Coordinates of C-alpha atoms in Angstrom, one line a residue:
M1 CA -18.5 7.9 80.3
K2 CA -17.1 4.6 81.1
I3 CA -20.2 3.4 82.1
L4 CA -21.9 4.3 79.1
L5 CA -19.3 2.0 76.4
N6 CA -19.4 -1.1 78.9
K7 CA -23.4 -0.6 78.6
S8 CA -25.5 -1.5 75.6
L9 CA -29.3 0.2 74.2
P10 CA -32.6 -2.2 75.1
K11 CA -33.6 -4.7 72.5
W12 CA -36.9 -2.5 71.7
I13 CA -34.5 0.9 71.1
V14 CA -32.2 -1.2 68.3
L15 CA -36.3 -2.1 66.7
L16 CA -37.8 0.7 66.9
I17 CA -34.8 2.6 65.1
D18 CA -34.2 0.4 62.4
Q19 CA -37.9 0.9 61.6
L20 CA -37.6 4.3 61.7
I21 CA -35.3 3.9 59.3
M22 CA -37.3 1.8 57.1
S23 CA -40.5 3.8 57.2
W24 CA -38.3 7.0 56.3
S25 CA -36.2 5.3 53.7
F26 CA -39.9 3.8 52.3
A27 CA -41.7 7.7 52.3
L28 CA -38.2 9.7 50.9
S29 CA -39.1 7.1 47.8
F30 CA -42.0 6.9 47.7
F31 CA -41.8 10.8 47.7
I32 CA -39.4 10.7 45.5
I33 CA -41.5 8.7 43.0
K34 CA -44.4 11.1 43.5
Q35 CA -41.9 14.2 42.9
F36 CA -43.2 15.7 46.2
H37 CA -46.7 16.4 45.6
F38 CA -47.8 16.5 48.3
E39 CA -51.6 17.3 48.6
E40 CA -51.3 14.1 45.4
I41 CA -49.5 11.9 48.0
M42 CA -51.7 12.7 50.9
R43 CA -54.7 12.2 48.6
G44 CA -52.9 8.5 47.4
H45 CA -53.9 6.6 50.2
F46 CA -49.9 7.3 51.7
L47 CA -50.8 6.1 54.6
V48 CA -51.8 2.8 53.9
Y49 CA -48.8 1.9 51.9
I50 CA -46.8 3.0 54.7
G51 CA -48.3 1.4 57.9
L52 CA -48.4 -1.5 56.0
F53 CA -45.3 -1.7 55.1
G54 CA -44.1 -0.9 58.9
L55 CA -46.1 -3.5 60.0
V56 CA -44.8 -6.0 57.2
S57 CA -41.1 -4.7 58.2
L58 CA -41.6 -5.1 61.7
I59 CA -42.4 -8.5 61.3
T60 CA -39.9 -9.4 59.1
F61 CA -37.1 -7.9 61.5
Y62 CA -38.3 -9.0 64.8
T63 CA -39.0 -12.8 63.4
M64 CA -35.2 -12.6 62.2
R65 CA -34.6 -10.9 65.5
I66 CA -32.3 -8.7 64.2
H67 CA -32.4 -6.5 66.9
T68 CA -30.8 -8.2 69.2
G69 CA -27.3 -7.8 67.1
L70 CA -24.3 -5.7 70.0
I71 CA -24.3 -3.0 67.7
R72 CA -20.4 -2.2 68.3
Y73 CA -19.3 -6.3 67.0
S74 CA -21.0 -5.6 64.1
S75 CA -19.8 -7.6 60.8
I76 CA -19.7 -9.2 57.8
Y77 CA -22.2 -11.0 58.1
D78 CA -24.3 -9.0 60.4
I79 CA -24.6 -7.0 57.5
Y80 CA -25.9 -9.6 55.3
R81 CA -28.5 -10.4 57.6
I82 CA -29.9 -6.4 57.1
F83 CA -28.8 -6.7 53.4
T84 CA -31.4 -10.3 53.8
A85 CA -34.3 -8.7 56.4
V86 CA -34.8 -5.4 54.1
L87 CA -35.5 -7.5 50.7
I88 CA -37.9 -10.3 52.6
A89 CA -39.4 -7.3 53.9
S90 CA -39.6 -5.1 50.3
L91 CA -40.8 -9.0 48.7
S92 CA -43.3 -9.9 51.2
Y93 CA -44.7 -6.7 51.0
G94 CA -44.5 -6.2 47.1
A95 CA -46.5 -9.1 46.8
L96 CA -49.0 -8.7 49.4
I97 CA -49.7 -5.2 47.3
G98 CA -49.8 -7.1 44.5
L99 CA -51.8 -9.4 45.4
W100 CA -54.4 -8.4 47.6
V101 CA -54.5 -5.0 48.5
A102 CA -54.1 -3.4 44.8
P103 CA -56.8 -5.6 43.3
V104 CA -59.0 -6.1 46.6
H105 CA -59.4 -2.7 47.8
G106 CA -58.3 -0.6 44.0
I107 CA -56.2 1.1 46.3
D108 CA -53.4 1.5 43.4
S109 CA -52.4 5.4 43.1
V110 CA -48.2 5.0 42.7
N111 CA -45.8 2.1 40.8
I112 CA -45.1 0.4 44.3
Y113 CA -42.5 -1.9 43.0
L114 CA -40.4 1.1 42.0
V115 CA -41.2 2.6 45.6
L116 CA -39.3 -0.8 47.6
L117 CA -36.8 -0.4 44.2
I118 CA -35.2 2.4 46.2
S119 CA -36.0 2.3 49.1
F120 CA -34.0 -0.9 49.4
F121 CA -31.3 0.5 48.6
V122 CA -31.8 3.3 50.3
S123 CA -33.0 1.8 54.1
S124 CA -30.1 -1.2 53.7
T125 CA -27.7 1.4 53.1
L126 CA -28.9 4.2 56.4
L127 CA -28.7 0.4 58.9
T128 CA -25.5 0.1 57.1
L129 CA -24.6 3.0 58.1
V130 CA -25.6 3.8 61.0
R131 CA -23.5 0.2 62.6
M132 CA -20.5 1.0 61.5
G133 CA -20.9 4.4 62.5
A134 CA -21.9 3.4 66.4
K135 CA -18.8 0.8 65.8
A136 CA -16.5 3.4 64.9
L137 CA -17.9 5.5 68.0
F138 CA -17.6 2.8 70.3
L139 CA -13.6 1.9 69.4
F140 CA -13.1 5.6 69.7
F141 CA -14.4 6.1 73.1
K142 CA -12.8 3.3 74.0
R143 CA -9.6 3.2 72.2
G144 CA -8.8 7.0 73.7
A145 CA -4.9 8.6 71.8
P146 CA -2.9 6.2 69.8
G147 CA -0.5 7.9 71.6
E148 CA -1.6 6.5 75.2
R149 CA -1.6 3.0 73.6
E150 CA 0.9 0.3 73.7
R151 CA 1.5 0.2 69.4
V152 CA 1.8 -3.2 67.6
L153 CA 2.8 -4.6 65.1
I154 CA 1.6 -8.6 64.2
Y155 CA 4.2 -10.7 62.9
G156 CA 2.0 -12.5 59.6
A157 CA 0.2 -10.5 56.4
N158 CA -2.9 -13.1 56.7
G159 CA -6.6 -14.5 57.6
Y160 CA -5.8 -15.2 61.0
S161 CA -3.2 -12.2 61.3
I162 CA -6.7 -10.1 60.5
L163 CA -8.6 -12.2 62.5
L164 CA -6.8 -10.8 65.2
K165 CA -6.5 -7.4 65.0
Q166 CA -9.7 -7.8 64.4
A167 CA -10.7 -9.4 67.6
L168 CA -7.5 -6.4 69.5
E169 CA -10.6 -4.0 68.6
T170 CA -13.7 -4.7 68.9
S171 CA -12.0 -6.7 72.7
G172 CA -13.4 -3.3 74.5
T173 CA -10.1 -2.8 76.2
G174 CA -8.3 -0.1 74.0
R175 CA -5.3 -1.4 75.4
F176 CA -3.3 -1.7 71.7
H177 CA -2.9 0.6 68.7
I178 CA -1.8 -2.3 65.6
A179 CA 0.3 -0.1 63.5
G180 CA 1.4 -2.3 61.0
F181 CA 1.5 -6.2 59.7
L182 CA 4.5 -7.7 59.7
D183 CA 5.9 -10.2 56.5
E184 CA 8.9 -11.3 54.1
N185 CA 6.1 -12.2 51.2
S186 CA 7.4 -9.3 48.6
N187 CA 3.4 -9.3 47.2
K188 CA 2.2 -8.5 49.9
V189 CA 4.8 -5.8 51.6
D190 CA 4.1 -2.1 50.9
K191 CA 0.4 -2.6 50.5
N192 CA -2.3 -2.1 53.0
I193 CA -5.2 -5.0 55.0
H194 CA -7.6 -3.5 56.4
Q195 CA -5.8 -0.1 55.7
I196 CA -2.7 -1.4 58.1
R197 CA 0.3 -1.2 56.4
V198 CA 1.9 -4.9 55.8
Y199 CA 6.3 -3.9 56.4
H200 CA 9.0 -6.4 55.6
I201 CA 10.0 -8.2 58.4
D202 CA 14.3 -7.3 57.7
D203 CA 12.4 -4.3 58.6
I204 CA 11.9 -3.9 62.5
E205 CA 14.7 -2.5 63.4
R206 CA 14.4 0.3 61.4
L207 CA 10.0 0.3 62.5
Q208 CA 11.1 1.1 65.9
Q209 CA 12.1 3.7 65.8
K210 CA 10.1 4.9 63.1
L211 CA 6.9 4.0 64.7
R212 CA 7.9 3.6 68.1
V213 CA 6.8 0.6 68.4
D214 CA 6.7 -1.7 71.4
K215 CA 5.8 -4.6 71.1
V216 CA 4.8 -7.4 68.4
M217 CA 2.7 -9.8 69.3
V218 CA 2.5 -13.3 67.1
F219 CA 0.6 -16.4 66.8
A220 CA 2.2 -19.5 69.5
D221 CA 1.8 -22.8 67.0
D222 CA 4.4 -19.3 64.5
L223 CA 7.0 -19.7 67.2
K224 CA 8.1 -23.9 66.4
S225 CA 9.4 -22.4 62.6
D226 CA 13.0 -22.3 62.5
N227 CA 12.7 -19.0 60.5
Q228 CA 9.9 -17.3 63.0
K229 CA 12.9 -17.6 65.9
L230 CA 15.2 -16.4 63.6
F231 CA 13.2 -13.0 63.3
V232 CA 12.3 -13.3 67.4
E233 CA 15.4 -14.1 68.7
R234 CA 16.3 -9.9 67.1
C235 CA 13.4 -8.4 68.1
V236 CA 14.6 -10.5 71.8
E237 CA 17.8 -8.0 71.0
L238 CA 16.1 -5.6 69.6
G239 CA 14.5 -4.9 73.5
V240 CA 11.5 -5.3 71.2
K241 CA 8.9 -7.1 73.6
V242 CA 7.1 -10.5 72.1
L243 CA 3.5 -11.1 73.1
T244 CA 2.5 -14.7 72.0
V245 CA -1.4 -15.2 71.4
P246 CA -3.1 -18.8 71.4
P247 CA -4.1 -20.0 67.8
T248 CA -6.9 -18.9 67.1
E249 CA -9.0 -21.7 66.7
Q250 CA -9.2 -21.1 70.7
W251 CA -10.8 -18.2 70.5
M252 CA -12.5 -17.2 66.9
S253 CA -16.0 -18.9 68.9
G254 CA -15.8 -16.3 71.5
Q255 CA -13.6 -12.7 72.2
L256 CA -9.5 -13.0 72.6
S257 CA -9.8 -12.0 75.8
M258 CA -6.8 -9.6 77.4
N259 CA -5.5 -13.1 79.6
Q260 CA -4.9 -15.4 77.0
I261 CA -1.9 -12.4 74.7
K262 CA 0.9 -13.5 77.3
D263 CA 4.6 -12.2 77.2
L264 CA 6.7 -14.2 75.1
R265 CA 8.6 -17.2 77.9
I266 CA 11.8 -19.1 77.0
E267 CA 10.5 -21.5 77.1
D268 CA 8.8 -20.8 73.4
L269 CA 11.8 -19.9 72.1
L270 CA 13.4 -23.6 72.9
Q271 CA 10.5 -25.3 71.6
R272 CA 11.2 -27.6 68.0
P273 CA 8.4 -28.4 65.7
P274 CA 5.5 -30.9 66.8
I275 CA 6.2 -34.3 67.3
V276 CA 4.1 -36.7 65.3
I277 CA 3.4 -39.9 67.8
E278 CA 1.3 -43.1 66.5
N279 CA -1.8 -42.6 68.7
D280 CA -3.4 -45.3 67.5
R281 CA -0.4 -47.8 68.5
I282 CA -0.6 -46.6 72.1
S283 CA -4.7 -46.6 72.6
S284 CA -4.3 -50.1 71.3
D285 CA -2.1 -50.4 74.0
L286 CA -3.4 -48.3 76.9
R287 CA -7.5 -48.6 76.3
G288 CA -8.9 -50.5 78.8
K289 CA -6.0 -51.3 80.9
R290 CA -4.5 -51.2 84.2
V291 CA -2.3 -48.1 84.0
L292 CA 0.1 -47.3 86.9
V293 CA 2.5 -44.4 87.3
T294 CA 5.0 -44.5 90.9
G295 CA 5.9 -40.3 91.7
G296 CA 2.3 -39.8 89.8
A297 CA 2.7 -36.2 91.1
G298 CA 5.8 -35.4 89.6
S299 CA 6.7 -33.0 87.1
I300 CA 6.9 -35.9 84.4
G301 CA 4.8 -38.3 86.0
S302 CA 1.0 -36.0 86.1
E303 CA 1.7 -35.3 82.4
I304 CA 2.6 -38.7 81.8
V305 CA -1.2 -39.0 84.4
R306 CA -2.6 -36.7 81.5
Q307 CA -1.7 -38.6 78.9
V308 CA -2.3 -41.9 79.4
M309 CA -5.7 -40.7 80.8
S310 CA -6.4 -39.1 77.3
Y311 CA -6.0 -43.2 76.1
G312 CA -9.7 -44.7 78.3
P313 CA -7.5 -46.4 80.7
E314 CA -9.8 -49.1 82.7
L315 CA -7.5 -47.7 85.5
L316 CA -5.1 -45.7 85.9
I317 CA -3.4 -45.8 89.8
V318 CA -1.5 -42.9 90.5
C319 CA 1.2 -43.7 93.0
D320 CA 3.7 -41.1 95.0
Q321 CA 4.0 -39.6 97.9
A322 CA 3.3 -35.8 98.0
E323 CA -0.1 -35.9 100.1
S324 CA -0.9 -32.4 98.6
P325 CA 0.0 -32.3 94.6
L326 CA -2.2 -36.0 94.4
H327 CA -4.4 -33.9 95.6
E328 CA -4.2 -31.3 92.9
L329 CA -3.2 -33.9 90.7
Q330 CA -6.9 -35.7 91.8
L331 CA -9.4 -33.3 91.1
E332 CA -7.6 -31.7 88.1
M333 CA -8.6 -35.3 86.2
E334 CA -11.7 -35.3 87.7
E335 CA -13.0 -32.1 86.4
Q336 CA -11.6 -32.8 83.2
Y337 CA -11.6 -36.8 82.5
P338 CA -15.7 -36.8 85.0
D339 CA -16.8 -40.8 83.8
S340 CA -12.6 -41.7 84.0
K341 CA -11.7 -44.0 86.9
M342 CA -8.2 -43.6 88.4
A343 CA -6.9 -44.3 92.3
I344 CA -5.0 -42.0 94.4
F345 CA -2.2 -45.1 96.1
I346 CA -0.2 -42.7 98.8
G347 CA 3.0 -44.8 99.0
D348 CA 6.3 -45.0 100.0
I349 CA 8.1 -47.0 96.3
T350 CA 10.8 -48.5 98.7
N351 CA 8.4 -49.4 100.9
S352 CA 7.8 -53.6 99.7
T353 CA 5.2 -54.4 101.7
R354 CA 3.0 -50.9 100.5
M355 CA 4.0 -52.1 97.6
Y356 CA 3.0 -55.0 97.7
S357 CA -1.1 -54.1 98.6
M358 CA -1.4 -51.6 95.9
F359 CA 0.4 -54.7 93.2
K360 CA -2.0 -57.3 95.1
E361 CA -5.5 -54.6 95.5
Y362 CA -5.0 -53.1 91.3
T363 CA -2.5 -55.9 89.1
P364 CA -1.7 -53.1 87.2
D365 CA -1.2 -54.0 83.6
V366 CA 1.4 -51.4 83.1
V367 CA 4.2 -49.4 84.2
Y368 CA 5.4 -45.9 84.0
H369 CA 8.3 -45.8 87.1
A370 CA 8.1 -42.3 87.1
A371 CA 9.2 -42.4 90.6
A372 CA 13.3 -41.0 91.0
Y373 CA 15.2 -38.5 93.1
K374 CA 16.5 -36.4 91.1
H375 CA 18.6 -33.7 92.3
V376 CA 22.4 -33.1 91.8
P377 CA 23.7 -31.5 94.0
M378 CA 21.6 -33.5 97.0
M379 CA 22.2 -37.0 96.2
E380 CA 25.7 -35.7 96.0
N381 CA 24.7 -35.1 99.9
N382 CA 22.6 -38.1 100.8
P383 CA 23.9 -41.5 98.9
C384 CA 22.4 -43.3 100.8
E385 CA 18.8 -42.1 100.0
A386 CA 19.2 -41.9 96.2
V387 CA 20.6 -45.5 96.8
L388 CA 17.2 -46.9 98.3
T389 CA 14.5 -44.7 96.3
N390 CA 16.0 -45.2 93.0
I391 CA 18.3 -48.3 92.9
L392 CA 16.1 -50.0 95.8
G393 CA 12.3 -48.8 94.9
T394 CA 13.3 -49.3 91.4
R395 CA 13.8 -53.0 91.9
T396 CA 11.0 -53.7 94.9
L397 CA 8.5 -52.0 91.2
A398 CA 10.8 -54.3 88.7
D399 CA 10.1 -58.3 91.2
L400 CA 6.9 -56.8 91.5
S401 CA 6.0 -56.1 88.2
L402 CA 6.7 -60.1 87.8
T403 CA 4.6 -61.4 90.2
F404 CA 1.0 -59.7 89.2
D405 CA 2.8 -60.7 85.7
V406 CA 2.5 -57.2 84.0
E407 CA 2.6 -57.1 80.4
K408 CA 5.0 -53.8 80.1
F409 CA 7.2 -51.9 82.5
V410 CA 8.9 -48.7 81.1
M411 CA 11.4 -47.0 83.4
I412 CA 12.5 -43.2 83.5
S413 CA 16.0 -42.5 82.9
T414 CA 17.8 -39.3 82.2
D415 CA 20.4 -38.0 80.4
K416 CA 23.2 -38.2 83.9
A417 CA 23.0 -42.0 83.9
V418 CA 25.4 -41.5 80.5
N419 CA 29.4 -41.7 82.2
P420 CA 27.7 -40.1 85.2
T421 CA 30.0 -38.3 87.3
N422 CA 27.6 -37.9 90.3
V423 CA 25.4 -40.4 92.8
M424 CA 22.1 -39.6 91.0
G425 CA 23.2 -40.6 87.3
T426 CA 25.2 -43.8 89.1
S427 CA 21.7 -45.3 90.9
K428 CA 19.5 -44.6 87.9
R429 CA 22.9 -46.2 85.9
I430 CA 22.4 -48.8 88.2
A431 CA 18.7 -49.6 88.0
E432 CA 18.6 -49.4 84.4
I433 CA 21.3 -52.2 84.9
Y434 CA 18.9 -54.0 86.4
I435 CA 16.1 -53.5 84.6
Q436 CA 17.6 -54.8 81.8
S437 CA 19.0 -58.1 83.4
L438 CA 15.5 -58.9 84.8
N439 CA 15.1 -58.9 80.7
N440 CA 17.9 -61.5 80.3
L441 CA 16.5 -63.6 83.0
N442 CA 15.4 -67.4 81.7
H443 CA 14.3 -68.6 85.7
G444 CA 15.8 -67.7 89.1
K445 CA 15.0 -66.8 92.5
V446 CA 14.5 -62.5 93.4
N447 CA 14.4 -62.2 97.1
G448 CA 13.7 -65.4 97.9
N449 CA 10.9 -65.9 96.4
K450 CA 10.3 -69.9 95.7
H451 CA 8.1 -69.2 93.3
P452 CA 10.3 -69.6 90.2
Y453 CA 9.5 -67.1 87.5
K454 CA 8.0 -68.3 83.7
Q455 CA 10.7 -69.7 81.4
V456 CA 9.2 -66.6 78.5
M457 CA 9.4 -64.1 80.3
Q458 CA 5.7 -62.4 81.2
T459 CA 7.3 -59.1 82.1
K460 CA 9.0 -56.5 78.7
F461 CA 11.5 -54.4 81.1
I462 CA 11.9 -51.4 79.1
T463 CA 14.3 -48.3 79.9
T464 CA 13.3 -44.3 78.4
R465 CA 16.4 -41.7 78.5
F466 CA 15.9 -37.7 78.4
G467 CA 17.7 -35.0 79.2
N468 CA 16.4 -31.9 80.8
V469 CA 12.6 -31.2 80.7
L470 CA 11.5 -27.6 80.1
G471 CA 9.4 -26.2 84.1
S472 CA 9.9 -29.3 85.8
N473 CA 10.2 -28.6 89.8
G474 CA 13.2 -27.3 90.7
S475 CA 14.8 -26.9 86.7
V476 CA 17.3 -24.5 86.1
I477 CA 14.4 -22.1 83.6
P478 CA 11.8 -21.1 86.7
R479 CA 14.7 -20.7 89.4
F480 CA 16.4 -18.1 86.2
R481 CA 12.9 -16.3 86.9
Q482 CA 13.2 -15.8 90.0
Q483 CA 16.2 -14.7 90.7
I484 CA 14.9 -11.7 88.1
E485 CA 11.5 -10.6 89.5
R486 CA 13.5 -10.8 92.5
G487 CA 16.2 -8.7 90.9
G488 CA 19.1 -9.9 90.8
P489 CA 21.4 -11.8 90.6
V490 CA 21.5 -14.6 88.6
T491 CA 23.7 -17.5 89.1
V492 CA 25.1 -19.7 86.3
T493 CA 28.0 -21.8 87.5
H494 CA 30.3 -22.1 84.8
P495 CA 30.9 -19.7 81.8
D496 CA 30.9 -22.9 79.2
I497 CA 28.1 -25.4 80.8
T498 CA 25.8 -26.9 78.4
R499 CA 22.7 -28.9 78.6
Y500 CA 19.9 -30.8 76.6
F501 CA 16.3 -29.3 76.7
M502 CA 12.8 -31.4 75.8
T503 CA 9.1 -30.0 76.6
I504 CA 7.7 -32.1 79.4
P505 CA 4.5 -33.0 77.1
E506 CA 6.8 -33.8 73.8
A507 CA 9.2 -35.9 76.6
V508 CA 6.0 -38.3 77.4
Q509 CA 5.4 -38.2 73.9
L510 CA 8.6 -40.6 73.2
V511 CA 7.9 -42.6 76.5
L512 CA 4.8 -43.4 75.4
E513 CA 5.6 -43.8 71.9
A514 CA 8.6 -45.4 73.3
G515 CA 6.3 -48.1 75.8
T516 CA 5.2 -49.5 72.8
M517 CA 7.7 -50.2 70.5
G518 CA 9.7 -51.9 73.0
N519 CA 10.3 -55.5 73.1
G520 CA 11.7 -55.4 76.3
G521 CA 16.0 -55.0 77.0
E522 CA 16.0 -51.8 75.7
I523 CA 17.4 -48.7 76.5
F524 CA 15.0 -46.1 74.3
I525 CA 17.6 -42.4 74.0
F526 CA 15.6 -39.5 72.7
D527 CA 16.1 -36.6 70.6
M528 CA 16.7 -33.7 72.1
G529 CA 18.0 -31.4 69.6
E530 CA 20.5 -29.0 70.6
P531 CA 22.7 -28.4 73.4
V532 CA 22.0 -25.2 74.7
K533 CA 24.2 -22.7 76.5
I534 CA 22.7 -21.4 79.6
V535 CA 24.9 -18.4 80.4
D536 CA 23.5 -17.6 76.7
L537 CA 19.0 -18.1 78.4
A538 CA 19.9 -16.5 81.6
R539 CA 21.0 -13.9 79.4
K540 CA 17.9 -14.1 76.7
M541 CA 15.6 -14.7 79.6
I542 CA 16.8 -10.8 81.2
K543 CA 16.1 -9.4 77.8
L544 CA 12.7 -11.1 77.8
A545 CA 11.6 -9.4 80.6
G546 CA 13.0 -6.0 79.4
L547 CA 16.0 -5.6 80.9
I548 CA 19.9 -5.2 80.1
P549 CA 21.9 -7.9 81.2
D550 CA 24.9 -7.2 84.2
V551 CA 23.2 -3.3 83.1
D552 CA 20.0 -5.0 84.9
I553 CA 20.7 -7.4 86.0
P554 CA 24.0 -8.6 87.0
V555 CA 24.9 -12.3 85.2
T556 CA 27.8 -14.1 88.1
F557 CA 29.2 -17.8 88.7
T558 CA 29.1 -19.2 91.0
G559 CA 31.2 -22.4 89.8
L560 CA 30.7 -26.0 89.7
R561 CA 28.1 -27.6 92.3
P562 CA 28.8 -31.4 93.4
G563 CA 29.0 -33.8 90.6
E564 CA 27.7 -31.2 88.4
K565 CA 29.6 -31.9 85.1
L566 CA 30.1 -29.3 81.8
F567 CA 28.0 -31.7 78.6
E568 CA 25.6 -34.0 79.2
E569 CA 26.2 -37.0 77.5
L570 CA 23.2 -39.4 76.3
L571 CA 25.0 -41.9 74.9
N572 CA 28.4 -43.7 76.4
E573 CA 31.0 -43.8 74.2
E574 CA 31.0 -46.5 73.1
E575 CA 27.6 -47.6 73.3
L576 CA 26.0 -47.8 69.5
T577 CA 22.3 -47.1 69.1
I578 CA 20.0 -47.9 65.5
P579 CA 17.0 -46.4 65.3
T580 CA 14.2 -47.5 64.8
H581 CA 10.3 -46.1 62.9
H582 CA 10.4 -43.2 65.1
S583 CA 12.8 -40.7 63.9
K584 CA 13.7 -38.6 67.2
I585 CA 13.4 -42.2 68.7
K586 CA 17.1 -44.2 68.9
I587 CA 18.1 -47.8 70.8
S588 CA 20.8 -47.6 73.1
K589 CA 22.8 -50.9 72.4
V590 CA 25.1 -51.2 75.8
R591 CA 26.5 -54.4 77.5
N592 CA 24.2 -57.0 78.9
Y593 CA 24.7 -58.0 82.2
R594 CA 23.9 -61.8 84.1
Y595 CA 21.2 -61.6 86.3
D596 CA 22.5 -63.1 89.2
D597 CA 26.1 -61.2 89.0
V598 CA 23.4 -58.2 89.3
V599 CA 21.4 -59.0 92.1
T600 CA 24.9 -59.8 94.3
D601 CA 26.4 -56.2 93.8
I602 CA 22.4 -54.7 94.6
D603 CA 22.4 -56.9 97.5
E604 CA 25.8 -56.1 99.0
L605 CA 25.3 -51.8 98.0
M606 CA 22.5 -52.3 100.4
Q607 CA 24.2 -53.9 103.0
L608 CA 26.2 -51.2 103.1
N609 CA 23.8 -49.2 102.6
K610 CA 22.2 -50.0 106.3
T611 CA 25.3 -49.5 107.5
K612 CA 25.0 -45.4 106.6
D613 CA 29.1 -45.3 105.7
E614 CA 28.8 -43.4 102.2
L615 CA 32.5 -43.6 101.5
M616 CA 32.0 -47.6 101.5
V617 CA 27.6 -46.8 99.8
V618 CA 29.3 -44.3 97.5
R619 CA 33.2 -46.7 96.3
K620 CA 30.6 -49.3 95.6
M621 CA 28.6 -48.0 93.7
K622 CA 32.0 -47.1 91.6
Q623 CA 32.5 -50.9 91.5
I624 CA 29.0 -51.7 89.7
V625 CA 29.8 -48.7 87.1
P626 CA 33.3 -48.5 86.7
E627 CA 33.1 -45.9 84.5
Y628 CA 31.5 -43.0 87.2
I629 CA 34.5 -41.0 87.4
S630 CA 33.4 -38.1 90.4
K631 CA 33.3 -34.5 89.6
N632 CA 33.5 -31.2 91.8
S633 CA 32.7 -33.6 94.6
R634 CA 33.5 -34.7 98.6
F635 CA 34.1 -38.6 96.5
E636 CA 36.6 -38.3 94.2
E637 CA 39.9 -39.3 96.3
L638 CA 38.0 -42.9 95.8
D639 CA 38.9 -42.2 92.4
L640 CA 42.7 -42.0 93.3
Q641 CA 42.7 -45.1 95.6
V642 CA 44.2 -48.3 93.7
N643 CA 41.4 -50.9 94.0

């Protein structure tokens, strides 16, 4: 049966069946008009009439290619084409009889136009019924018994939902049985659409029992609405699995693939309404420019590469140490943007000689600096490496940007730089301080360079600061997902710990937008929404997997890690913010530092770093950033010492 269902009838057989129906309908109509007087019919040139009609019908159907469509996927458009073909065949035949056969050959033994009128309705009806019957039969065998399929409800009772229902019915898998639509519009509730009942979304708990519903399908775009999110979260609490369907424009031109229907992910629930950015401003800033992205193989860096490439830069330079991820990114960009130019540069940002050769060879106009060490516990155990990469690496790139007259230098910072409690956050804060001090510099020398900078600074130094991004390498969500797949336990450091979250594309959009509006010296902070309690996140992810927290998968608390704090901040208490033209972006007003003082402090820090005396290195970091108070760390003893 499966083999038969996957095969389709040869086109010539479909054409033959159509012509048999057309000829039979014409003959029946002829007999009706002649009141079934067969002797009179045969003496009245019946064979001439039906032979000529069959020829006209065959030519019309073949020319319009009525036989080439798959009957199992017949639609309203196919029915319209059938009616059109029958009408054209009837009119053409009527004209042929009236203008040539009857007057020239003297054959006029029947009211042929009345025959054609009856035949039109009979044949078009039969052709439609045959196709609808074949489609229904195919779906019946393909679906199997309703009890063998997953019973699902479709969220929404609109045109898109109907398209989804039809796509599922014709998908050929028979995986789903559509038990109903869900909507909150009282004008639609308790009505039938396409023979499927519409229920109110508030009845989901009752429907779960009454209809034995396994899952609910929602369009991915709907998850950006607060009302839809509340409904979906209620489904999660009830244990009803939620499936997401991509926007219709991604599959309307073809069939909906079952691979496009995904289980709801926690990232879907954490998304916010889409951010509107000024693409024209970004385009004018980047089109035709030479753009450098450091850390281009990382989560943020690779997304910057993807988005910048869409604005048509003259050249995109991607710098990182990670060979394999760089190779994968290069292949992706070559496939998506075959006519664009991209240079892959493998190098360590702390290697000034290597970085100098990159700037000299490519002379970038814009730099997006995303290269950094970011994992708090790891940097707490390796503070000297954090200093080298996050501070010295940033300084090296910033100095080279001045030397080579880069227009804009945009640094990616973190919320952990605000009132830092760990080495990583402090290293990023010192990098911020250096970037800002450069922007305030009128003239001077950097690292012994005898060529003084211009009185008017060429390069605009801009900092962007935001929190955690969803799905980034090593972040909490992929870790929880792996723990759930292994059967648990899911480990959370503290029951009260919270974090801000933002999607990677959303964060990068705001980075690009901030880069266009920056005049130099600003620290742009992003609206991260409401903080999320990590333990709630863990339990919700367990429920999304169809499991029960603390029953199927235990949730355990391991204690705060070195340098970790309960609540992240985006602003220092003493800082003020001013709005920008974008509601999601604000400017932090922070203390200004003299360039000479900053350079002296960083030079001393680098000398200490060479000794590998971690306590001395961190002590110096605390002097540079007095608000740095260690938490749950071996460096807490330094805060107790009297300076």
